[in-house]
JSON list of C-alpha atoms in Angstrom, two decimals:
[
{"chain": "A", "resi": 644, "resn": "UNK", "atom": "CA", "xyz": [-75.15, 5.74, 40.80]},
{"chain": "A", "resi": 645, "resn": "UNK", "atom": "CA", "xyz": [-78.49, 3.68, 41.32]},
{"chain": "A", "resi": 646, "resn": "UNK", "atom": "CA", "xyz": [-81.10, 5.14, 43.76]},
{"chain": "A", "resi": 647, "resn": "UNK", "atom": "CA", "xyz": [-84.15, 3.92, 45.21]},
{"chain": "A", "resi": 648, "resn": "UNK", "atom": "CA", "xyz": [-85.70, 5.77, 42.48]},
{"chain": "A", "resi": 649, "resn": "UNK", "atom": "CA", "xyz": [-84.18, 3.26, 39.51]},
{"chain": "A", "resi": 650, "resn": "UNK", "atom": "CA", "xyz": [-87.06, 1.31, 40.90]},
{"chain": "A", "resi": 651, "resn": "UNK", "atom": "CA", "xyz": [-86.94, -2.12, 41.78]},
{"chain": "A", "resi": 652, "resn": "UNK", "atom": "CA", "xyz": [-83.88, -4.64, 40.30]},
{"chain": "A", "resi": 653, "resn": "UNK", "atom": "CA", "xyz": [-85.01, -7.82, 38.48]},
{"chain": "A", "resi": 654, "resn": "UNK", "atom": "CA", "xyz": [-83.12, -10.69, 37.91]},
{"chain": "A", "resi": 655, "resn": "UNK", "atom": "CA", "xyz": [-81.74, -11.60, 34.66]},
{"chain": "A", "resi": 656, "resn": "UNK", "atom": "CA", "xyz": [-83.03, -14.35, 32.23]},
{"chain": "A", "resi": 657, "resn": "UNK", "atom": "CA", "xyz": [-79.17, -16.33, 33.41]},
{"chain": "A", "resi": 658, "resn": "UNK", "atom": "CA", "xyz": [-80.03, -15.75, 36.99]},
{"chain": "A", "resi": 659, "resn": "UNK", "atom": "CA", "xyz": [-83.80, -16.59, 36.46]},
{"chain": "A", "resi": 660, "resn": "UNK", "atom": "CA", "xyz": [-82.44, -19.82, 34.82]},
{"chain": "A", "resi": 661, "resn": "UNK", "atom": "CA", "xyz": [-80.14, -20.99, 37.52]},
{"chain": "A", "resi": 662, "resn": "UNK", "atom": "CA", "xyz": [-82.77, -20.60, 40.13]},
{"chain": "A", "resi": 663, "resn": "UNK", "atom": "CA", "xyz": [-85.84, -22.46, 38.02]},
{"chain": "A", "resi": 664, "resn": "UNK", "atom": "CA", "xyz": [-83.11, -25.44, 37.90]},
{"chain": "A", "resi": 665, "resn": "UNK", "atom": "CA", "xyz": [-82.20, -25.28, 41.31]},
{"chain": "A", "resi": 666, "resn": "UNK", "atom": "CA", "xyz": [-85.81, -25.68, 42.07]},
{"chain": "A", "resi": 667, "resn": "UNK", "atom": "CA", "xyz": [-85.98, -27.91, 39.49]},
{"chain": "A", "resi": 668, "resn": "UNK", "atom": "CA", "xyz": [-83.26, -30.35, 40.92]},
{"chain": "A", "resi": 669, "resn": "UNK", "atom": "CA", "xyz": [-84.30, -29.90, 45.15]},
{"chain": "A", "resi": 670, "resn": "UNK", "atom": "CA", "xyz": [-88.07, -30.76, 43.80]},
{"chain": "A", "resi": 671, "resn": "UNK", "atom": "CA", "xyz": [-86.79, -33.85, 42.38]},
{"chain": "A", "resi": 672, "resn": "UNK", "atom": "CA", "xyz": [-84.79, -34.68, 44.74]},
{"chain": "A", "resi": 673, "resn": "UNK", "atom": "CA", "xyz": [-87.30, -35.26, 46.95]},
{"chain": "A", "resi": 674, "resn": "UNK", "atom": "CA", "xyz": [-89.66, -36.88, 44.65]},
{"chain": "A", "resi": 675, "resn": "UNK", "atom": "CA", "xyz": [-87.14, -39.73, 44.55]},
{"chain": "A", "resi": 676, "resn": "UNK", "atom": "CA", "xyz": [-86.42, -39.53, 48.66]},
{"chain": "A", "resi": 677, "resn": "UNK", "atom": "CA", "xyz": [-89.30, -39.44, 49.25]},
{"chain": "A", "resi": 678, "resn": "UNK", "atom": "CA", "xyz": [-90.42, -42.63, 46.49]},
{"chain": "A", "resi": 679, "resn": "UNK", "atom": "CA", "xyz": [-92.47, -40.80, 45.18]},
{"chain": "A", "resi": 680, "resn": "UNK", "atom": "CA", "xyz": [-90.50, -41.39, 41.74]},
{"chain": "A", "resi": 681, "resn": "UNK", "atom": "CA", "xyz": [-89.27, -44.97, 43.10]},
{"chain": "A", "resi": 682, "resn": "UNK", "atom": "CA", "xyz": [-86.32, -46.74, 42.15]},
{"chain": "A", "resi": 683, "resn": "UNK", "atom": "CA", "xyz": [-86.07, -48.12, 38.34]},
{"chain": "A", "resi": 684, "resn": "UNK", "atom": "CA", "xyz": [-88.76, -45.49, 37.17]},
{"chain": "A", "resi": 685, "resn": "UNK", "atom": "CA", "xyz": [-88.94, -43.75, 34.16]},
{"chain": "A", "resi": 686, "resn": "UNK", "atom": "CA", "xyz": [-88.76, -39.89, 34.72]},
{"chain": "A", "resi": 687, "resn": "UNK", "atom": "CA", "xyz": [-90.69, -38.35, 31.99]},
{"chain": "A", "resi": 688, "resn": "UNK", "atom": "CA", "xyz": [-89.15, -34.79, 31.32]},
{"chain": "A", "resi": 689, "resn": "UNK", "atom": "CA", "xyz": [-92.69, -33.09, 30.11]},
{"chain": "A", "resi": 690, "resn": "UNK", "atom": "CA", "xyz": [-94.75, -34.87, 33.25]},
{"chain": "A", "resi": 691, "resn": "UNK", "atom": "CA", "xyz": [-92.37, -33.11, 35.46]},
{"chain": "A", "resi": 692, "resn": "UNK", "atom": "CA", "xyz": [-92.14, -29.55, 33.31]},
{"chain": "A", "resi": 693, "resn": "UNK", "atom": "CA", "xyz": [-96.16, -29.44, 33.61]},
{"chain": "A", "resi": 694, "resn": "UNK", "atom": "CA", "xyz": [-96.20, -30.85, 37.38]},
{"chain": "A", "resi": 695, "resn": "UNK", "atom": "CA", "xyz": [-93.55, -27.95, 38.04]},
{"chain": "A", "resi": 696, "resn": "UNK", "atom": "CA", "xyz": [-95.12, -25.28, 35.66]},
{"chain": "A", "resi": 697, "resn": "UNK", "atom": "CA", "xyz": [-91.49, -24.78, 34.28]},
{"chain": "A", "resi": 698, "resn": "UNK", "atom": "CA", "xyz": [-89.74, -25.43, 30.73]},
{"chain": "A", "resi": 699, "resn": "UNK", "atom": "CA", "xyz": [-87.86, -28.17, 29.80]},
{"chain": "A", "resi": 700, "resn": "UNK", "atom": "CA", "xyz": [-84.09, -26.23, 30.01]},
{"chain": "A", "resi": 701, "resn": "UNK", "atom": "CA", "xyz": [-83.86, -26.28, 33.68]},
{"chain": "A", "resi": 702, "resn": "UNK", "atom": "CA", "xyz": [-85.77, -29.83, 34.13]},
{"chain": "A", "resi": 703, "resn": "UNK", "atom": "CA", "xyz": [-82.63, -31.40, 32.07]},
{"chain": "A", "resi": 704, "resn": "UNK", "atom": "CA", "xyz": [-80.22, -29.48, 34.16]},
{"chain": "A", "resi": 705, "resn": "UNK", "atom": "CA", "xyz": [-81.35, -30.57, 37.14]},
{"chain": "A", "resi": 706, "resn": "UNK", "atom": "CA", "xyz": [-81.53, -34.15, 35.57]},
{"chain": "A", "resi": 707, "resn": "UNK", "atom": "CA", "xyz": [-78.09, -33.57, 34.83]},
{"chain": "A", "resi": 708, "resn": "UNK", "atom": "CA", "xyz": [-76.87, -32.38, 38.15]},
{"chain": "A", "resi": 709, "resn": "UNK", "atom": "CA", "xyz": [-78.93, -35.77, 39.47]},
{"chain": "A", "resi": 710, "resn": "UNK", "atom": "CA", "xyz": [-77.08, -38.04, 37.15]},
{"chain": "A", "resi": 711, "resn": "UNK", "atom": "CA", "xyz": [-73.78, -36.40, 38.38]},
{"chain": "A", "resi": 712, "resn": "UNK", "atom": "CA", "xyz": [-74.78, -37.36, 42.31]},
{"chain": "A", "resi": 713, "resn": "UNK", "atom": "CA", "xyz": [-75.51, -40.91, 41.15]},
{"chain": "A", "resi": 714, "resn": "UNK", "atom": "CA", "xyz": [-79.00, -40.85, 42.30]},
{"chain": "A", "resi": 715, "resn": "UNK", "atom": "CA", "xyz": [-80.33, -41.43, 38.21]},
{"chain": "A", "resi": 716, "resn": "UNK", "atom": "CA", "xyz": [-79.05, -42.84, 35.47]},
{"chain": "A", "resi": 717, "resn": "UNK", "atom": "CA", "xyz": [-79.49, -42.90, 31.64]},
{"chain": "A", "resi": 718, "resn": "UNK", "atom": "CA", "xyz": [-78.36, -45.05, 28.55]},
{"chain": "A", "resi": 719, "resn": "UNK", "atom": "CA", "xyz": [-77.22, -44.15, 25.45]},
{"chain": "A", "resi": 720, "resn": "UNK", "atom": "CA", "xyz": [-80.83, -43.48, 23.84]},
{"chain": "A", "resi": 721, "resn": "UNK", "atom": "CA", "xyz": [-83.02, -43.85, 26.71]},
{"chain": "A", "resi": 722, "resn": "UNK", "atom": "CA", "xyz": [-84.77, -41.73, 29.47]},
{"chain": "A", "resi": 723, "resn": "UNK", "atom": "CA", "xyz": [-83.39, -41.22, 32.61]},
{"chain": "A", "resi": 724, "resn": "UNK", "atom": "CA", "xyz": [-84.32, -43.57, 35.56]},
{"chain": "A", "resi": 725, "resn": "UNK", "atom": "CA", "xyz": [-84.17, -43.75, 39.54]},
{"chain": "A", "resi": 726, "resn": "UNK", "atom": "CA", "xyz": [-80.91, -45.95, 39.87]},
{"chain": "A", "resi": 727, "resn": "UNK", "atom": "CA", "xyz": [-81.84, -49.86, 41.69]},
{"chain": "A", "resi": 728, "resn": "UNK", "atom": "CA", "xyz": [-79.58, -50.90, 44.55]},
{"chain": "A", "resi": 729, "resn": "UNK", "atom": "CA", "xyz": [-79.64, -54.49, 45.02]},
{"chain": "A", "resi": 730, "resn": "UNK", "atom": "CA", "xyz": [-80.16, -56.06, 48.15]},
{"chain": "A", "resi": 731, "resn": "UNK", "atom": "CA", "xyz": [-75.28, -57.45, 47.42]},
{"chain": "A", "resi": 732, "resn": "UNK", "atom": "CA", "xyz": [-74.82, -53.75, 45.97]},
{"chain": "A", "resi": 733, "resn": "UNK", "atom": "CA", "xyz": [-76.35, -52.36, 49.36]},
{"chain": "A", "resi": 734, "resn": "UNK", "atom": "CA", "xyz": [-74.13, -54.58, 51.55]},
{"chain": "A", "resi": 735, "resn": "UNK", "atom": "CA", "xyz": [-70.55, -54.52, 49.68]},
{"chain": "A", "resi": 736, "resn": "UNK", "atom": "CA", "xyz": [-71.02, -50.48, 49.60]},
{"chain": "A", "resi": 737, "resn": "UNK", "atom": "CA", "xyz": [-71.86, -50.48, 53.60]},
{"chain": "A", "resi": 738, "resn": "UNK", "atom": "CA", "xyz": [-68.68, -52.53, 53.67]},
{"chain": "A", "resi": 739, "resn": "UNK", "atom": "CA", "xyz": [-66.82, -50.39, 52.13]},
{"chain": "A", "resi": 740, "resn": "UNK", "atom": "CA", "xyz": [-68.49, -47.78, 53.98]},
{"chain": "A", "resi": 741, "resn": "UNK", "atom": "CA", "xyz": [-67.20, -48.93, 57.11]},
{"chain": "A", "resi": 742, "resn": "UNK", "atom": "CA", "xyz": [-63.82, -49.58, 56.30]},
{"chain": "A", "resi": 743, "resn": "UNK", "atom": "CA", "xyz": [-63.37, -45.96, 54.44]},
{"chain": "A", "resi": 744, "resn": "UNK", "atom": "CA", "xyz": [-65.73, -43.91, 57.34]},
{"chain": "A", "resi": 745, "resn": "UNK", "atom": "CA", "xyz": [-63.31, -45.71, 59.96]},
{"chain": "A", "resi": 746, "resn": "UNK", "atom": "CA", "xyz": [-60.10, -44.06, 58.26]},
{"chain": "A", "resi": 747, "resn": "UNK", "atom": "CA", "xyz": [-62.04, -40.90, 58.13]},
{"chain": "A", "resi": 748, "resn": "UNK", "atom": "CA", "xyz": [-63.16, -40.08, 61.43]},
{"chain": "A", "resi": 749, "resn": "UNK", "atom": "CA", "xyz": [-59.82, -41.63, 62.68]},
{"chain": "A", "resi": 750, "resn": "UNK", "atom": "CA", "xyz": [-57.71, -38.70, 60.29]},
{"chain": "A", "resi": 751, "resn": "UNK", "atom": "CA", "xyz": [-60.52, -36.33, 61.61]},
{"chain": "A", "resi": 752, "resn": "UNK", "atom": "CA", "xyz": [-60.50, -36.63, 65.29]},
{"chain": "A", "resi": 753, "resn": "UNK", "atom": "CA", "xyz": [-58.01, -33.82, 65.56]},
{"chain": "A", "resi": 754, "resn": "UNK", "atom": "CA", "xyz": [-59.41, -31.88, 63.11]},
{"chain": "A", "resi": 755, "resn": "UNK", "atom": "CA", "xyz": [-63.30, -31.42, 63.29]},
{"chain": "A", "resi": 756, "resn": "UNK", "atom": "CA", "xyz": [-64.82, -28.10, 63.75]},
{"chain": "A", "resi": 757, "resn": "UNK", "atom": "CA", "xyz": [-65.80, -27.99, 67.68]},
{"chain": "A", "resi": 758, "resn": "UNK", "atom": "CA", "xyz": [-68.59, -25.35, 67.29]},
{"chain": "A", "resi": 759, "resn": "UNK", "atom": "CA", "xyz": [-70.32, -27.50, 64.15]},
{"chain": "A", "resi": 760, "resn": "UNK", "atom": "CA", "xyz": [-69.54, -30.35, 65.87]},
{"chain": "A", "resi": 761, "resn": "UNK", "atom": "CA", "xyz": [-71.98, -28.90, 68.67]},
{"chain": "A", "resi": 762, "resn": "UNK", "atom": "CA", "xyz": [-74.61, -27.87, 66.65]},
{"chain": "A", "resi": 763, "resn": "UNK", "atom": "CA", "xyz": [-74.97, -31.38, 65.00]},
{"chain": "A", "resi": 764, "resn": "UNK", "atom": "CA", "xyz": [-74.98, -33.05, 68.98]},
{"chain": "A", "resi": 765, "resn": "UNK", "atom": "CA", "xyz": [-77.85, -30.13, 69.95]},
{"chain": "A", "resi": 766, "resn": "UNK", "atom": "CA", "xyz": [-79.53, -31.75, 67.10]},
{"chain": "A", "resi": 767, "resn": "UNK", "atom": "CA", "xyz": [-79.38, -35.47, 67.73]},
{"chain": "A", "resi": 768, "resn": "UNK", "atom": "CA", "xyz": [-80.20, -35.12, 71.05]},
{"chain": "A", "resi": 769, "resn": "UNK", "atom": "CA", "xyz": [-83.44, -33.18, 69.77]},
{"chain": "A", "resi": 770, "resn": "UNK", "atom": "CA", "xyz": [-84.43, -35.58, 67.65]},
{"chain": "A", "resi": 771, "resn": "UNK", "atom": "CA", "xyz": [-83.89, -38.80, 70.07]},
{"chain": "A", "resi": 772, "resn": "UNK", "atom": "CA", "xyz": [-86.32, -37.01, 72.51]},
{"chain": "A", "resi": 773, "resn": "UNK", "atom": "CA", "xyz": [-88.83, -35.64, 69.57]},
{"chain": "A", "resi": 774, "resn": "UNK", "atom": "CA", "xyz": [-91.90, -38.08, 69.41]},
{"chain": "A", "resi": 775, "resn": "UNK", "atom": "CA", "xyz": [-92.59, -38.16, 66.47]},
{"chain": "A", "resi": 776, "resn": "UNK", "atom": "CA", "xyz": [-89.21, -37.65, 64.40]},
{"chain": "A", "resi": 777, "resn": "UNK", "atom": "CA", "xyz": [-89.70, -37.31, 60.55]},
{"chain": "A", "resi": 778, "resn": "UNK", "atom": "CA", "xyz": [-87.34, -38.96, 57.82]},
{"chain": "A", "resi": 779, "resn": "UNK", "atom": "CA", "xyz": [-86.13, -36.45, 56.42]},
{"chain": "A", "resi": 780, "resn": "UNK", "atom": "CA", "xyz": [-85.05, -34.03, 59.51]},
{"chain": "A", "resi": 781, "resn": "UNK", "atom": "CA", "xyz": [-83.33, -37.77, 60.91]},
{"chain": "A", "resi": 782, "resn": "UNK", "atom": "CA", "xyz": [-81.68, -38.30, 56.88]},
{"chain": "A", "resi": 783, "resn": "UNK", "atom": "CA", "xyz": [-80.25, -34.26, 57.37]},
{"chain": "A", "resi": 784, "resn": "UNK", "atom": "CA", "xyz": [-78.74, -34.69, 60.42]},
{"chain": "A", "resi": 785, "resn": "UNK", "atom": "CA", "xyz": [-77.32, -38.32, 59.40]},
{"chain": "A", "resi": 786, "resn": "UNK", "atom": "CA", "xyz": [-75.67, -35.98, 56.52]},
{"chain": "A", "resi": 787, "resn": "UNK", "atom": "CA", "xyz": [-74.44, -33.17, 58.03]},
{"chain": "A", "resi": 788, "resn": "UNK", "atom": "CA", "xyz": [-72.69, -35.53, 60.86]},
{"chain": "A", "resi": 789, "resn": "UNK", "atom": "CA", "xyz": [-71.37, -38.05, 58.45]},
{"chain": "A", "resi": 790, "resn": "UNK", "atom": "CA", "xyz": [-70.34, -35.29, 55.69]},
{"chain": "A", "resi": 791, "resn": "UNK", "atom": "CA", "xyz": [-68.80, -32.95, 58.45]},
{"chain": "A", "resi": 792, "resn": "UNK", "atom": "CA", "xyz": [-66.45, -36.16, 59.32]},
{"chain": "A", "resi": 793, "resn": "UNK", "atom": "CA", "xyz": [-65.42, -36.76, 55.76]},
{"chain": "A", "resi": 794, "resn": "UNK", "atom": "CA", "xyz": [-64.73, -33.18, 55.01]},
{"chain": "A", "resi": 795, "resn": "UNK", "atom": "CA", "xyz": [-62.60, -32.96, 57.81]},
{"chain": "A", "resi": 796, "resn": "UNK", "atom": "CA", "xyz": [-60.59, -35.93, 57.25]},
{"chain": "A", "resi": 797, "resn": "UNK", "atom": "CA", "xyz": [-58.64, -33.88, 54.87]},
{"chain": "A", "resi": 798, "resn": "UNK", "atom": "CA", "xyz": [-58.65, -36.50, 51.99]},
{"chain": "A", "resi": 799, "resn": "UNK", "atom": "CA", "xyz": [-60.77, -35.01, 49.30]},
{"chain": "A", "resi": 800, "resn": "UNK", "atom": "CA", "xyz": [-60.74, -38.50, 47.29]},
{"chain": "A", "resi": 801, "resn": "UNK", "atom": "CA", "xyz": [-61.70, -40.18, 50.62]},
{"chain": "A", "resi": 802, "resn": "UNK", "atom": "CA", "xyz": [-64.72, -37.70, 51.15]},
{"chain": "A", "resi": 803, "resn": "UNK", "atom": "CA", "xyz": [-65.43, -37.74, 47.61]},
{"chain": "A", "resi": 804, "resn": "UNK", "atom": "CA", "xyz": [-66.00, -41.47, 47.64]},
{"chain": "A", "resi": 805, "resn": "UNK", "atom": "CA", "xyz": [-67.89, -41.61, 50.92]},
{"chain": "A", "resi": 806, "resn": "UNK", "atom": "CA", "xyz": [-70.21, -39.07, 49.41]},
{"chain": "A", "resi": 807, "resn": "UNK", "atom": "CA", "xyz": [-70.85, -41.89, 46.53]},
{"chain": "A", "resi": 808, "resn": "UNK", "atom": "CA", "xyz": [-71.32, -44.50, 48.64]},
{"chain": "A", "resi": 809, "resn": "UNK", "atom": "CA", "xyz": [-73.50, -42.67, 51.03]},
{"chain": "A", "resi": 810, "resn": "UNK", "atom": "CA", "xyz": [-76.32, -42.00, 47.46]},
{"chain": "A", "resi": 811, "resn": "UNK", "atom": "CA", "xyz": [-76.13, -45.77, 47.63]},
{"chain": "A", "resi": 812, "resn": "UNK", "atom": "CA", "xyz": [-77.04, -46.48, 51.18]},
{"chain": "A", "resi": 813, "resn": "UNK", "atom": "CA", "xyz": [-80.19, -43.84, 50.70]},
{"chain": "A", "resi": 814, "resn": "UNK", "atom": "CA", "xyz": [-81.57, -45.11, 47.19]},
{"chain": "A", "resi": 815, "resn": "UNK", "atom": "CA", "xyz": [-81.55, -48.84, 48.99]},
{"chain": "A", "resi": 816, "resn": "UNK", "atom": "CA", "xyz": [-85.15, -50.90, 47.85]},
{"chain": "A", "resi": 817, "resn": "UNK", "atom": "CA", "xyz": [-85.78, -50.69, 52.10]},
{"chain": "A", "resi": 818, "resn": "UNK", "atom": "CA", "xyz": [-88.40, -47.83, 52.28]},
{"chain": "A", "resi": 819, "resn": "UNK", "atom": "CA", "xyz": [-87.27, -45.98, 55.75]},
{"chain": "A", "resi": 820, "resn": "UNK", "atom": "CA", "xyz": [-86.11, -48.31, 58.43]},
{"chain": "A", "resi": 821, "resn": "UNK", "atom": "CA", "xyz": [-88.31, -46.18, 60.71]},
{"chain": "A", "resi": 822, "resn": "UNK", "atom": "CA", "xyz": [-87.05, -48.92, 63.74]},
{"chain": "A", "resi": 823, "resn": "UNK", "atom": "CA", "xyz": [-83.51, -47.28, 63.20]},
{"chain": "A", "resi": 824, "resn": "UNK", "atom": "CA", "xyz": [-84.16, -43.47, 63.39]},
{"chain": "A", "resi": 825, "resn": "UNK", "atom": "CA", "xyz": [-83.38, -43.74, 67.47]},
{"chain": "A", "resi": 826, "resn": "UNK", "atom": "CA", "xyz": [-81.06, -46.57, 67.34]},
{"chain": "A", "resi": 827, "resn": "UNK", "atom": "CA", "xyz": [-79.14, -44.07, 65.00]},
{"chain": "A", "resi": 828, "resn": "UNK", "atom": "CA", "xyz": [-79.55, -41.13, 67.00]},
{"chain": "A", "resi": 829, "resn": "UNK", "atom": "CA", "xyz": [-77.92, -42.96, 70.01]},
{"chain": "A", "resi": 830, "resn": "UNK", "atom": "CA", "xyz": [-75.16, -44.48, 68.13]},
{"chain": "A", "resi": 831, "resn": "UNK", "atom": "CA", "xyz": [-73.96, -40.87, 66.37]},
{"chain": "A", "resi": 832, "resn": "UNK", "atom": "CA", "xyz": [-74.41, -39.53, 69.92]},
{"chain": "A", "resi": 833, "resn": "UNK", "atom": "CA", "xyz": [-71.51, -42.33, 70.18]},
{"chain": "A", "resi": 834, "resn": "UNK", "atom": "CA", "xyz": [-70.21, -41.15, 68.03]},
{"chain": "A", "resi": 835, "resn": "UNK", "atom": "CA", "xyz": [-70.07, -37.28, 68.61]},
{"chain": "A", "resi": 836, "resn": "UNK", "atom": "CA", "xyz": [-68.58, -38.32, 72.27]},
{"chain": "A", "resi": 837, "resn": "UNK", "atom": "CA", "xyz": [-65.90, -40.54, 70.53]},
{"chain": "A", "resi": 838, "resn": "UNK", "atom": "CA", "xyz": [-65.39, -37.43, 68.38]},
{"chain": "A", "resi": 839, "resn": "UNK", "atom": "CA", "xyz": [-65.26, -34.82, 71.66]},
{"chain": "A", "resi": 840, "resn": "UNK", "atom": "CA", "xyz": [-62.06, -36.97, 73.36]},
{"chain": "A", "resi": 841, "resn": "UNK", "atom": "CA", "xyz": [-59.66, -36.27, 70.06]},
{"chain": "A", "resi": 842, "resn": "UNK", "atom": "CA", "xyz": [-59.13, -39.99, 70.19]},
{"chain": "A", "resi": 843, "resn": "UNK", "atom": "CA", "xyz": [-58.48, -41.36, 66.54]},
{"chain": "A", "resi": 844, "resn": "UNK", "atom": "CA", "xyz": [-58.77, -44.88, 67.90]},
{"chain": "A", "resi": 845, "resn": "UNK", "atom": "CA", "xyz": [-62.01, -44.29, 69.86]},
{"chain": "A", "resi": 846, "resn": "UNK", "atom": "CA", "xyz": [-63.40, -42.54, 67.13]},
{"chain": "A", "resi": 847, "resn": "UNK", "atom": "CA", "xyz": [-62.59, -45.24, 64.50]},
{"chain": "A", "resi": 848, "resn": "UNK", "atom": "CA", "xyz": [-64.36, -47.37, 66.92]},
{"chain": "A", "resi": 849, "resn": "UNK", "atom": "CA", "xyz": [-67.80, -45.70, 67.72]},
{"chain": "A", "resi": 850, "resn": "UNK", "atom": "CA", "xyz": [-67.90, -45.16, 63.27]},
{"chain": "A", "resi": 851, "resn": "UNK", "atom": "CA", "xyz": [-67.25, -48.51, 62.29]},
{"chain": "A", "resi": 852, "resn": "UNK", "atom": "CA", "xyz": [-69.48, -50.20, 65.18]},
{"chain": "A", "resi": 853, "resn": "UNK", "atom": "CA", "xyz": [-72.02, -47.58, 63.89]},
{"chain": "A", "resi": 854, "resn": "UNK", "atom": "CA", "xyz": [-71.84, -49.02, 60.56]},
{"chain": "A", "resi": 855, "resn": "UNK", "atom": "CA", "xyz": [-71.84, -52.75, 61.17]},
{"chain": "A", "resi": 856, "resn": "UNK", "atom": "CA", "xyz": [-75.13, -52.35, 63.65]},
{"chain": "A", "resi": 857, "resn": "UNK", "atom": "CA", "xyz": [-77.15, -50.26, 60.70]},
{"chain": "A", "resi": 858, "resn": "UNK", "atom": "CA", "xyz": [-76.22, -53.10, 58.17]},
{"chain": "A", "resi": 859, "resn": "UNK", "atom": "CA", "xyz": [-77.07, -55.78, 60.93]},
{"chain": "A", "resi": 860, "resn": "UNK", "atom": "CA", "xyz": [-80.76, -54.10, 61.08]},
{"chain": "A", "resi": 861, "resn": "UNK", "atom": "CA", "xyz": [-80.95, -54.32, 58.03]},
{"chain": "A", "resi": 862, "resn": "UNK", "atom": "CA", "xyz": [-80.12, -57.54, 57.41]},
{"chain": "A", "resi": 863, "resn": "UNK", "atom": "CA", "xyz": [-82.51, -58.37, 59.88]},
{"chain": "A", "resi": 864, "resn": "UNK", "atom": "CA", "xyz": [-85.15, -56.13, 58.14]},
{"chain": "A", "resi": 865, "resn": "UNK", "atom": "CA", "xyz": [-85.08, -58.16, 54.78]},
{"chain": "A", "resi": 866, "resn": "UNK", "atom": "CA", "xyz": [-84.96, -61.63, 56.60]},
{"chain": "A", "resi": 867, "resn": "UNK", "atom": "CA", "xyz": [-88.49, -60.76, 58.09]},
{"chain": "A", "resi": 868, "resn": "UNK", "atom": "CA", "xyz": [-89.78, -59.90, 54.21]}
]
């Protein structure tokens, strides 16, 4: 029987290496969020072992795992790089987006956990009123919301592909949209309330009117470029 005494447990060289390429992949994963690897650039595999003090092995699994998400890609004999969404990619994807995400939340109405569902609304409604909101605390919310609704569509292939086209709409060349953090906030509050009255039709409403106005704004974003 182990004691106190045995001293104090270490992890194993397996464990060890699961949890340098965890940190490994959520490191790079926010290099490229964040730009600071932008889109269509090289990642250099010893650049990032030295930057992150870690070997090789876990910098190609996270790599790996990245590839897998869609958020880098590699050819047959060449590095990895950030994957480019065009400016047509962007827009047929939110298309799709809005067709598939209205089906969703329409099969989920009925189905979405109340008590997350909560959680998510205490959360928008903190952010709308925060002055100062930061990307990345708007871009977690966005996920949990939109992800909660896909899960709970009960489609796997229709969550699955929502997931996909969801990578696309955050590697897009248009750094932010920092005008669309509140216009977002208010429209999944919308959303949330469509969500609250179990109405598929109301629902399917509040998501795909949710899409068409972020892909409006953006449209309107470029024009001015």
């Amino acid at each position: 029987m182990s004691t106190d005494m045995d001293g104090p447990k270490t992890a194993s060289p397996a464990t060890a290496g699961v949890n340098l390429a965890s940190m490994a992949y959520r490191t790079i994963l926010e290099m490229i969020l964040d730009r600071r690897i932008p889109s269509g650039e090289v990642i250099v595999e010893d650049r990032l072992a030295t930057a992150l003090s870690i070997s090789r092995t876990p910098i190609r699994e996270a790599l790996v795992r990245l590839a897998s998400e869609g958020l880098i890609r590699k050819e047959f004999n060449r590095p990895y790089r950030v994957r480019e969404v065009s400016n047509r990619e962007y827009f047929q994807s939110m298309r799709l987006r809005e067709i598939l995400e209205g089906e969703a939340i329409a099969a989920a109405a009925s189905r979405v956990d109340p008590a997350r569902l909560q959680a998510i609304k205490a959360e928008m409604l903190r952010l709308r009123d925060e002055p100062k909101i930061r990307f990345e605390d708007h871009w977690a919310a966005d996920e949990e919301l939109h992800t909660l609704i896909a899960e709970a569509s009960g489609n796997a292939v229709l969550a699955q592909i929502i997931r996909d086209l969801r990578v696309t709409t955050r590697l897009f060349e248009l750094s932010g949209l920092p005008s669309r953090i509140r216009p977002d906030c208010d429209e999944h509050l919308d959303v949330i309330a469509a969500l609250e009255t179990g109405d598929p039709a109301q629902a399917r409403a509040a998501m795909e009117g949710h899409i068409r106005s972020l892909a409006k704004d953006v449209l309107g974003e470029i024009a001015k470029s």
